[in-house]
XYZ file of N, CA, C and O in Angstrom:
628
model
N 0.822 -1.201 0.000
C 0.000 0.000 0.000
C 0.857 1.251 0.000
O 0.560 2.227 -0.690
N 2.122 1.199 0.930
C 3.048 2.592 0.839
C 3.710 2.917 -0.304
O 4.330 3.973 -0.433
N 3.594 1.855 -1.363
C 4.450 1.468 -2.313
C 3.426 2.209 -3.779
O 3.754 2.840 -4.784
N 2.178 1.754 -3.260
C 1.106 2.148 -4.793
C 1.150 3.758 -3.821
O 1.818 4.526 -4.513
N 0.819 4.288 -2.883
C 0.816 5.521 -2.160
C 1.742 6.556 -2.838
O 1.551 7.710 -3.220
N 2.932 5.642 -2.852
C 4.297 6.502 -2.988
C 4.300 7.285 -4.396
O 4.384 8.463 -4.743
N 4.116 5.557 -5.273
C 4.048 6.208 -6.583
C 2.969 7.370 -7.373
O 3.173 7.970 -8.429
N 1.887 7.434 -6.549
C 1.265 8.259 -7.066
C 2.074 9.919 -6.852
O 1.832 11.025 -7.335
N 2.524 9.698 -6.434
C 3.404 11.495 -5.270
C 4.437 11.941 -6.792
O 4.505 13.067 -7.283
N 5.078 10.817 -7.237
C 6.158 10.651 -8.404
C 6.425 11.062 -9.404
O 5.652 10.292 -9.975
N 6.817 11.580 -10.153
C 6.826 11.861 -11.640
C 6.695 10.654 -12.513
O 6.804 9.478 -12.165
N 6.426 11.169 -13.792
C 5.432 10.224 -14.210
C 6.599 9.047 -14.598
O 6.358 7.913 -14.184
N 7.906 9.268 -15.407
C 8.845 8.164 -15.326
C 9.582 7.683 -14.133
O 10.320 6.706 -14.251
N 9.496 8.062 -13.418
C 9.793 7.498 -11.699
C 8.456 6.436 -11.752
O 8.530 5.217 -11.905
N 7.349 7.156 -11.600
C 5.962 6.624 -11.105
C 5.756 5.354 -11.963
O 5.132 4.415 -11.469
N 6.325 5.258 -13.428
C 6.308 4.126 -14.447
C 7.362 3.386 -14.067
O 7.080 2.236 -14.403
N 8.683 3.402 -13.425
C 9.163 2.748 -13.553
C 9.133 1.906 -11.895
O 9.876 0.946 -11.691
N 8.254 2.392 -10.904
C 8.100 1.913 -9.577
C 7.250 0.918 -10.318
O 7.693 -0.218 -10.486
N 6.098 1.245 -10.760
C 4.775 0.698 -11.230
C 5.099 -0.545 -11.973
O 4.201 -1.375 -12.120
N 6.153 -0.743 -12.406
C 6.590 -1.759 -13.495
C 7.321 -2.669 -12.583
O 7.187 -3.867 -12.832
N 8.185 -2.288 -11.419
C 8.555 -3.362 -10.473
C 7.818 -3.521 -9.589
O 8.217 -4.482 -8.931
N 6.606 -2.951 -9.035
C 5.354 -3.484 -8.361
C 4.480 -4.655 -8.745
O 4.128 -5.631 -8.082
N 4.121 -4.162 -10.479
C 3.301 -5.419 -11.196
C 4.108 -6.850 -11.057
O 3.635 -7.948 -10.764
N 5.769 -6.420 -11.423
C 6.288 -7.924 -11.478
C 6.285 -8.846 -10.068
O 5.880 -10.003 -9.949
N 6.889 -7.935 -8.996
C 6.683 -8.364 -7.547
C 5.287 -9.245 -7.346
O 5.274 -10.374 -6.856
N 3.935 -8.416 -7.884
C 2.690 -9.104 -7.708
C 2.466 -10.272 -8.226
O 1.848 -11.209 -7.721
N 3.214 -10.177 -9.720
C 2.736 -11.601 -10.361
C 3.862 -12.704 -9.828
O 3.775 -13.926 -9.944
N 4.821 -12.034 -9.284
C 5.532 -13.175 -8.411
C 5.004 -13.771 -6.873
O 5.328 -14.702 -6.135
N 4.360 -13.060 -6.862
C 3.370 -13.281 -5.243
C 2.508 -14.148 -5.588
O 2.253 -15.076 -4.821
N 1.908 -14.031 -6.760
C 0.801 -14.858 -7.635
C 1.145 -16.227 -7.373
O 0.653 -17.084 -6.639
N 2.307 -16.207 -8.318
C 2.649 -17.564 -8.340
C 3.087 -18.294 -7.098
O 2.991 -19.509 -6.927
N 3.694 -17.208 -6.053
C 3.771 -18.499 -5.411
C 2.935 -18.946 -4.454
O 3.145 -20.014 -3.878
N 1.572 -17.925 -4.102
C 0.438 -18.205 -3.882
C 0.095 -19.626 -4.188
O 0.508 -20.496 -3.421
N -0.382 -19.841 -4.884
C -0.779 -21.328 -5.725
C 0.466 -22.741 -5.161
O 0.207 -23.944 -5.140
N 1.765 -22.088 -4.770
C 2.740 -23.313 -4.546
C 2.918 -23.289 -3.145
O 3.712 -24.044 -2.584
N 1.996 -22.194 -2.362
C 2.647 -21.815 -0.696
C 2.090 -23.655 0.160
O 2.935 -24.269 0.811
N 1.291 -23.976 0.061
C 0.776 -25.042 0.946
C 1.719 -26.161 0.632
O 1.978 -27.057 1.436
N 2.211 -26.074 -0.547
C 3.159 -27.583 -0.341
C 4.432 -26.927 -0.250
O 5.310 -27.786 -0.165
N 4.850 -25.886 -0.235
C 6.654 -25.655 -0.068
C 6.590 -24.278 0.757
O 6.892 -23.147 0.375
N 6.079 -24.734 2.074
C 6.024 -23.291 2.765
C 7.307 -22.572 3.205
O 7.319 -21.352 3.372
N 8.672 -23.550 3.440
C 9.398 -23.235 3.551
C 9.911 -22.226 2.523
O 10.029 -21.017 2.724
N 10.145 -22.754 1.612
C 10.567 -22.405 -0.162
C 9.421 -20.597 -0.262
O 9.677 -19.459 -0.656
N 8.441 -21.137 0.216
C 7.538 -19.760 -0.418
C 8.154 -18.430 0.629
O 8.225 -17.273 0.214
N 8.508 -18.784 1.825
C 8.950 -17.794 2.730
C 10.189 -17.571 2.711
O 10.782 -17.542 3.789
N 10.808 -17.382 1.646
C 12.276 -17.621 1.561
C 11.856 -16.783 0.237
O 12.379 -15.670 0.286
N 11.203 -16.940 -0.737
C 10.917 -16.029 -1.836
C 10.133 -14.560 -1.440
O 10.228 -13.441 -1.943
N 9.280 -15.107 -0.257
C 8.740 -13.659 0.095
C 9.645 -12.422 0.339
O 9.914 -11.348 -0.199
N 10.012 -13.245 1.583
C 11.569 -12.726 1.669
C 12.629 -11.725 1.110
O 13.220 -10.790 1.650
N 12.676 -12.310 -0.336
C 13.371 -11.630 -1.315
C 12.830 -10.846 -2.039
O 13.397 -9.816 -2.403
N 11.294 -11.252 -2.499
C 10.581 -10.253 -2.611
C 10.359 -8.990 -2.057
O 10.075 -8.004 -2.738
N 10.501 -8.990 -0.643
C 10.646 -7.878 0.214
C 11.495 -7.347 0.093
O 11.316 -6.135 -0.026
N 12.508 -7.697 0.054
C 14.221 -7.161 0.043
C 13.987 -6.453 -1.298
O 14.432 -5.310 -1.404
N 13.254 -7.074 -2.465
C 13.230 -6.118 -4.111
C 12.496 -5.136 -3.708
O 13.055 -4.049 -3.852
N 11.083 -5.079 -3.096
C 10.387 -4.027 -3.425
C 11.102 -3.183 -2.088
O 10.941 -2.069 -2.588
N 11.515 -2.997 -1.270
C 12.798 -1.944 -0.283
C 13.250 -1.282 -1.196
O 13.140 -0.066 -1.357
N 13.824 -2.098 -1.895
C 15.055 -1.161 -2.560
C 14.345 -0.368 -3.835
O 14.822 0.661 -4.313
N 13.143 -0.997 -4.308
C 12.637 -0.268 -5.493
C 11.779 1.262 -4.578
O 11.477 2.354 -5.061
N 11.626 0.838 -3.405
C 10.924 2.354 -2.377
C 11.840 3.072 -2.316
O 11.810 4.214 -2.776
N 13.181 2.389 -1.542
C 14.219 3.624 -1.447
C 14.890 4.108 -2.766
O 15.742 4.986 -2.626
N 14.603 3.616 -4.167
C 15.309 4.276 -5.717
C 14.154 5.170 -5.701
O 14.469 6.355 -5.806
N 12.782 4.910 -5.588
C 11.482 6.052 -5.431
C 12.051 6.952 -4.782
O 12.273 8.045 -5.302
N 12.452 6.626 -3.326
C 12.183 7.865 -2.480
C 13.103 9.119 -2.661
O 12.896 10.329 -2.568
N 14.513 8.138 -3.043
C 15.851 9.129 -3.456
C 15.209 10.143 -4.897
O 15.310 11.367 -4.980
N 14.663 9.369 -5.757
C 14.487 10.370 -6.872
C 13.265 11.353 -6.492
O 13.197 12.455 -7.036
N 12.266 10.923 -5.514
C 11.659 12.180 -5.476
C 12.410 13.197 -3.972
O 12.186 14.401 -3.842
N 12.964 12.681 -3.349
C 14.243 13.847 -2.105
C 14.476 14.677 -3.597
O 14.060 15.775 -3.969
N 15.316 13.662 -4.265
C 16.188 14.737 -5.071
C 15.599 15.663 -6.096
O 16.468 16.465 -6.437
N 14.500 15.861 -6.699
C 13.037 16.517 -7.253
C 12.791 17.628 -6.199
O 13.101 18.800 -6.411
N 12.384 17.322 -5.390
C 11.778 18.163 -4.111
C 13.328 19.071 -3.377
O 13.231 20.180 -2.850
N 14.352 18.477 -3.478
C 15.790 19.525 -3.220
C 15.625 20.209 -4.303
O 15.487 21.432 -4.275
N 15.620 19.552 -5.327
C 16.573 20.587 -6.809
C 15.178 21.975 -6.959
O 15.544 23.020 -7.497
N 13.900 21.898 -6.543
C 12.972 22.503 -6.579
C 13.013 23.697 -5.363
O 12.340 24.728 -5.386
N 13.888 23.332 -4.388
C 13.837 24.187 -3.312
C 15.027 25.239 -3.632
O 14.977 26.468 -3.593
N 16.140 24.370 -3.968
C 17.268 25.317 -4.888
C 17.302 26.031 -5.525
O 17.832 27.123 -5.316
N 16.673 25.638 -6.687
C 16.347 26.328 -7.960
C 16.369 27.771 -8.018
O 17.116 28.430 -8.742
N 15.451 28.255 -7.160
C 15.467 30.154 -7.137
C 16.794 30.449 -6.883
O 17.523 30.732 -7.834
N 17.084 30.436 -6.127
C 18.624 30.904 -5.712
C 19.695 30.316 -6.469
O 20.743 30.922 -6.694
N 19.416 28.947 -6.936
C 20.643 29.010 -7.864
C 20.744 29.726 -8.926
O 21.805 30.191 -9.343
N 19.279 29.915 -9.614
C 18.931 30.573 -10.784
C 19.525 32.228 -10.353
O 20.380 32.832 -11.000
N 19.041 32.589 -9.487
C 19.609 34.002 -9.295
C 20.876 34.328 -8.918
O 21.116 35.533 -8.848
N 21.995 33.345 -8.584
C 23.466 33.326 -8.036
C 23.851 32.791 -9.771
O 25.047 32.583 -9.973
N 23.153 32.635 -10.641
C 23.430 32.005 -12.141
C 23.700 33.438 -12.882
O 24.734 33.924 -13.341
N 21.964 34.061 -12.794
C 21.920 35.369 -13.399
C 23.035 35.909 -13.042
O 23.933 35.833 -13.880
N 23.357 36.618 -11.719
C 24.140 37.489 -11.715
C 26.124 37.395 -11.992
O 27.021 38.186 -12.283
N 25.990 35.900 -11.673
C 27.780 35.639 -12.266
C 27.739 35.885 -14.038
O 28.709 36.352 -14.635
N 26.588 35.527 -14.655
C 26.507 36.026 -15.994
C 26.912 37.938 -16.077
O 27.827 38.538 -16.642
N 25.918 38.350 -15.355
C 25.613 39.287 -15.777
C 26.962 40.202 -15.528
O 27.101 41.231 -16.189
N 28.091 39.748 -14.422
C 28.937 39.783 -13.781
C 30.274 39.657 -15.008
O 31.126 40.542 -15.084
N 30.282 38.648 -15.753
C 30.920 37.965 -16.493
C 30.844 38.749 -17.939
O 31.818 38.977 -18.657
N 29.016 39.237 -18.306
C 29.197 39.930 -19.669
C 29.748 41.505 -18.954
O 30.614 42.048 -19.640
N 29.469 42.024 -18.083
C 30.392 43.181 -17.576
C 31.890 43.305 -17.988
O 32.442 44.118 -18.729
N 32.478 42.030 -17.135
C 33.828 41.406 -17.191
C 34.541 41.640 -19.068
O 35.464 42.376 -19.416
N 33.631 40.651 -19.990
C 34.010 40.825 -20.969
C 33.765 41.821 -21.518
O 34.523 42.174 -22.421
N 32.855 42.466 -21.243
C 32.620 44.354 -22.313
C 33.609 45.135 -22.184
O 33.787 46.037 -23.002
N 34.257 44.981 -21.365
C 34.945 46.033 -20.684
C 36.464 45.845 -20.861
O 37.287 46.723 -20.604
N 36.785 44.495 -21.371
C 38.224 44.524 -21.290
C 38.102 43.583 -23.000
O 37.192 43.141 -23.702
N 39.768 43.657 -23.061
C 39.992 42.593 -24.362
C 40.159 41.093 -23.982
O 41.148 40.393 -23.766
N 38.870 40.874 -23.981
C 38.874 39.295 -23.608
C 39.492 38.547 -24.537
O 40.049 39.112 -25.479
N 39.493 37.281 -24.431
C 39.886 36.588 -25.433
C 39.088 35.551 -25.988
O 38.026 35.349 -25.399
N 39.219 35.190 -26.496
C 38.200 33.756 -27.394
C 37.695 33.249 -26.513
O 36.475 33.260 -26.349
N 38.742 32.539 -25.539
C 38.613 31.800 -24.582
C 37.673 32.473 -23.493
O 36.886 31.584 -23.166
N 37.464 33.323 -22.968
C 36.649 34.074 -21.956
C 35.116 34.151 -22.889
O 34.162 33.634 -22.307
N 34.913 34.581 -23.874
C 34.079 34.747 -24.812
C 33.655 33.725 -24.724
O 32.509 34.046 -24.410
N 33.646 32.501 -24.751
C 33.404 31.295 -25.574
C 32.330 30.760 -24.396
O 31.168 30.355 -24.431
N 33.387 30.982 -23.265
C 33.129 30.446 -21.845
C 31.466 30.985 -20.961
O 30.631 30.472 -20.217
N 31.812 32.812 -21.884
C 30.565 33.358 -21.649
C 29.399 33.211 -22.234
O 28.388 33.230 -21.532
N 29.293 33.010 -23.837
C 28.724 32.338 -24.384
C 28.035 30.763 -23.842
O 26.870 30.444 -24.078
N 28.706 30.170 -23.325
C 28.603 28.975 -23.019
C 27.342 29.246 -21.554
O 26.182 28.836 -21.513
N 27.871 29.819 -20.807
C 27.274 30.641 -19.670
C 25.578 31.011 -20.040
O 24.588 30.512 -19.505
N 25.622 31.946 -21.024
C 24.476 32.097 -21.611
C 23.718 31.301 -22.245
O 22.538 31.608 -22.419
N 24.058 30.521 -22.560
C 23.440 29.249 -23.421
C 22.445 28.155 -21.886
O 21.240 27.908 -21.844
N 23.280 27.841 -21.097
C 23.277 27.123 -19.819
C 22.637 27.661 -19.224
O 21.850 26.870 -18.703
N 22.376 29.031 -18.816
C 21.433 30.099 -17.849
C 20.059 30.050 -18.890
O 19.087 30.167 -18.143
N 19.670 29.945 -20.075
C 18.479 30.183 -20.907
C 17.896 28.401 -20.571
O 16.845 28.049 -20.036
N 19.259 27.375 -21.227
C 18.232 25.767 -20.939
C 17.990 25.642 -19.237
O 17.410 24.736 -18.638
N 18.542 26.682 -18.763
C 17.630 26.128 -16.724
C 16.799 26.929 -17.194
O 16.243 26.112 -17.928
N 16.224 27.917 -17.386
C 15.147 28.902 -17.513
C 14.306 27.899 -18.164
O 13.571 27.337 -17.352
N 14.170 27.471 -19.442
C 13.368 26.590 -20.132
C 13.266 25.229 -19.407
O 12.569 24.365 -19.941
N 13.779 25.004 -18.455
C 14.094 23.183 -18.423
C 12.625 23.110 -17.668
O 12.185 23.947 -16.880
N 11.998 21.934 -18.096
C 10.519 21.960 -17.073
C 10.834 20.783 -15.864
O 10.113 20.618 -14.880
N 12.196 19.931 -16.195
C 12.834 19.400 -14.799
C 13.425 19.590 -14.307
O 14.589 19.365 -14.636
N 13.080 20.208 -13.016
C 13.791 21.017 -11.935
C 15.061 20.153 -11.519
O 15.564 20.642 -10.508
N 15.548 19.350 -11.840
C 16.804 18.381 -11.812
C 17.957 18.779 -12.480
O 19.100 18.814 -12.025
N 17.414 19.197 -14.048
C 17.990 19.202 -15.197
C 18.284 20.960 -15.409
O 19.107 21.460 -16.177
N 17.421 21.622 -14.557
C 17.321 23.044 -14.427
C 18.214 23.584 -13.604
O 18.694 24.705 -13.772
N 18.484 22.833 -12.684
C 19.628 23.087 -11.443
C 20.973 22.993 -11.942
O 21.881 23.823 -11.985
N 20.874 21.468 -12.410
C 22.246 21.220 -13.117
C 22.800 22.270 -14.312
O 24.006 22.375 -14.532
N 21.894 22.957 -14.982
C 21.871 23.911 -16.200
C 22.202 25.282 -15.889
O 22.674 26.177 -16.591
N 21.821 25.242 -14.580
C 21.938 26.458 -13.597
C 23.386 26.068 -12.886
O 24.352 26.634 -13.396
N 23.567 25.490 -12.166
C 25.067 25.169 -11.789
C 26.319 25.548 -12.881
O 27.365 26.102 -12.544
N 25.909 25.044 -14.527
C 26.922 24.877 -15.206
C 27.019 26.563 -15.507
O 28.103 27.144 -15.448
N 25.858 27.203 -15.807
C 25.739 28.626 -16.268
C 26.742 29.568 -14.911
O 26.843 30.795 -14.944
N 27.260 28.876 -14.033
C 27.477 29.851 -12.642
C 29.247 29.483 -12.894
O 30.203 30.252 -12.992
N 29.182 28.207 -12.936
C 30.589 27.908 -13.576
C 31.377 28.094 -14.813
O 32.587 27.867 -14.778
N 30.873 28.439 -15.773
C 31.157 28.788 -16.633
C 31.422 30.385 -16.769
O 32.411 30.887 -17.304
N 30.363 31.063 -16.190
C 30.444 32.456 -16.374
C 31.876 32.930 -15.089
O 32.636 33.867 -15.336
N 31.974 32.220 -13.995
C 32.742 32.365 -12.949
C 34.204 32.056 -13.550
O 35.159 32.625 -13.021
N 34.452 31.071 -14.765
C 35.228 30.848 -15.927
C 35.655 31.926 -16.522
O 36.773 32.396 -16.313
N 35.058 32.274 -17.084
C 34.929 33.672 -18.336
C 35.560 34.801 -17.150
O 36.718 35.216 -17.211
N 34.720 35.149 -16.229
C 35.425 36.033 -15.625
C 36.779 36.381 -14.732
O 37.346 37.398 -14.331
N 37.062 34.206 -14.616
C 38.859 34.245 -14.247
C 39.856 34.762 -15.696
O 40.970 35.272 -15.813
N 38.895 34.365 -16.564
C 39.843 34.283 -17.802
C 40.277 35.865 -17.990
O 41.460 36.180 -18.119
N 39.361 36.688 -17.994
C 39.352 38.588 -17.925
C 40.628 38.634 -16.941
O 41.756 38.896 -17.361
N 40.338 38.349 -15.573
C 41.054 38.579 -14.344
C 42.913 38.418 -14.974
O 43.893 39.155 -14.864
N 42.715 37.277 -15.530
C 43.974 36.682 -16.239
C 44.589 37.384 -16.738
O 45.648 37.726 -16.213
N 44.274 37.794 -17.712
C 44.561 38.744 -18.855
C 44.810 39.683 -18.976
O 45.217 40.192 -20.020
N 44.517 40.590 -17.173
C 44.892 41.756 -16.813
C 46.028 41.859 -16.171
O 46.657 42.887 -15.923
N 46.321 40.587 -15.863
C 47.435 40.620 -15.107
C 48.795 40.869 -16.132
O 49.060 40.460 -17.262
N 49.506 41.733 -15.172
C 50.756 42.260 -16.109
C 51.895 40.905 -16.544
O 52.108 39.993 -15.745
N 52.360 40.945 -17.514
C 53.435 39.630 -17.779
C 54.312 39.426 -16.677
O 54.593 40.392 -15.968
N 54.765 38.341 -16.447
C 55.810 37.890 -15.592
C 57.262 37.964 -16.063
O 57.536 37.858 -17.259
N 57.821 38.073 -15.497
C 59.102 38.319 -16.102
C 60.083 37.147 -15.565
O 60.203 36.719 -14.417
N 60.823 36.717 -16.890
C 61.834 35.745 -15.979
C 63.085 36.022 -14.739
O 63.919 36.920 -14.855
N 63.029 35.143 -13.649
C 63.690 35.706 -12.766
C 65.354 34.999 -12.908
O 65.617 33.807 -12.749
N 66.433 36.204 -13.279
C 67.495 35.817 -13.463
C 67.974 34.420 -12.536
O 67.646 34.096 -11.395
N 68.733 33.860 -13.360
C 69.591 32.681 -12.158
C 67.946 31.377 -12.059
O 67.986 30.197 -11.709
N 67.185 31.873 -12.335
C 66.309 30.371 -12.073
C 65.688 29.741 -13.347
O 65.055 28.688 -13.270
């Protein structure tokens, strides 16, 4: 019952793929329904394992919807710690002679900050959002770089 409960809470390929190791569990209960009176030993030894499958198919449920219900609580704030290293980053590059490499990185940034904006899985939105914060945080070491005056070789080493 916690198991048909659960899956309803689920997204719909979570919820299909609980639903698909529930049915098989059942029709394995089925069968050994019909064999329990002559091999009771044998049937409680399959229950058993049966139990041990459907555990672990609750706790692969429960982890993917924790991790749904985190990436959903995140999301605003990552999205807005995303925006502003962008916005941080096209500053960075307007302003100085970036290079390909900083450009590319920012570009990349922008691309990554628009698919979390669009993503309708808050999983895939976070992660899109993470990469847009790293990338632009990229772009703007690369500026930092570039300002720095040349090094000079130090005699004798």
């Amino acid at each position: 019952r916690q198991a048909f409960t659960l899956r309803e809470q689920l997204d719909p390929a979570d919820a299909a793929r609980l639903g698909e190791e529930l049915r098989a569990i059942e029709a394995e209960l089925t069968v050994l329904e019909a064999d329990a009176p002559r091999r009771p030993t044998r049937t409680i030894d399959r229950i058993a394992r049966l139990r041990d499958r459907l555990d672990l198919a609750l706790g692969d449920a429960r982890t993917a919807q924790q991790r749904i219900r985190g990436a959903r609580t995140a999301l605003p704030g990552t999205l807005a710690a995303a925006r502003n290293a962008v916005a941080h980053a096209e500053t960075a590059v307007a302003h100085a002679r970036a290079t390909a490499d900083a450009r590319s990185r920012l570009a990349s940034a922008q691309r990554e900050l628009a698919g979390a904006r669009q993503a309708q899985d808050p999983v895939e939105a976070l992660d899109a959002a993470r990469r847009a914060m790293r990338d632009a945080e990229d772009a703007q070491a690369l500026v930092s770089f570039d300002r720095l005056p040349p090094r000079r070789a130090t005699p004798g080493r």
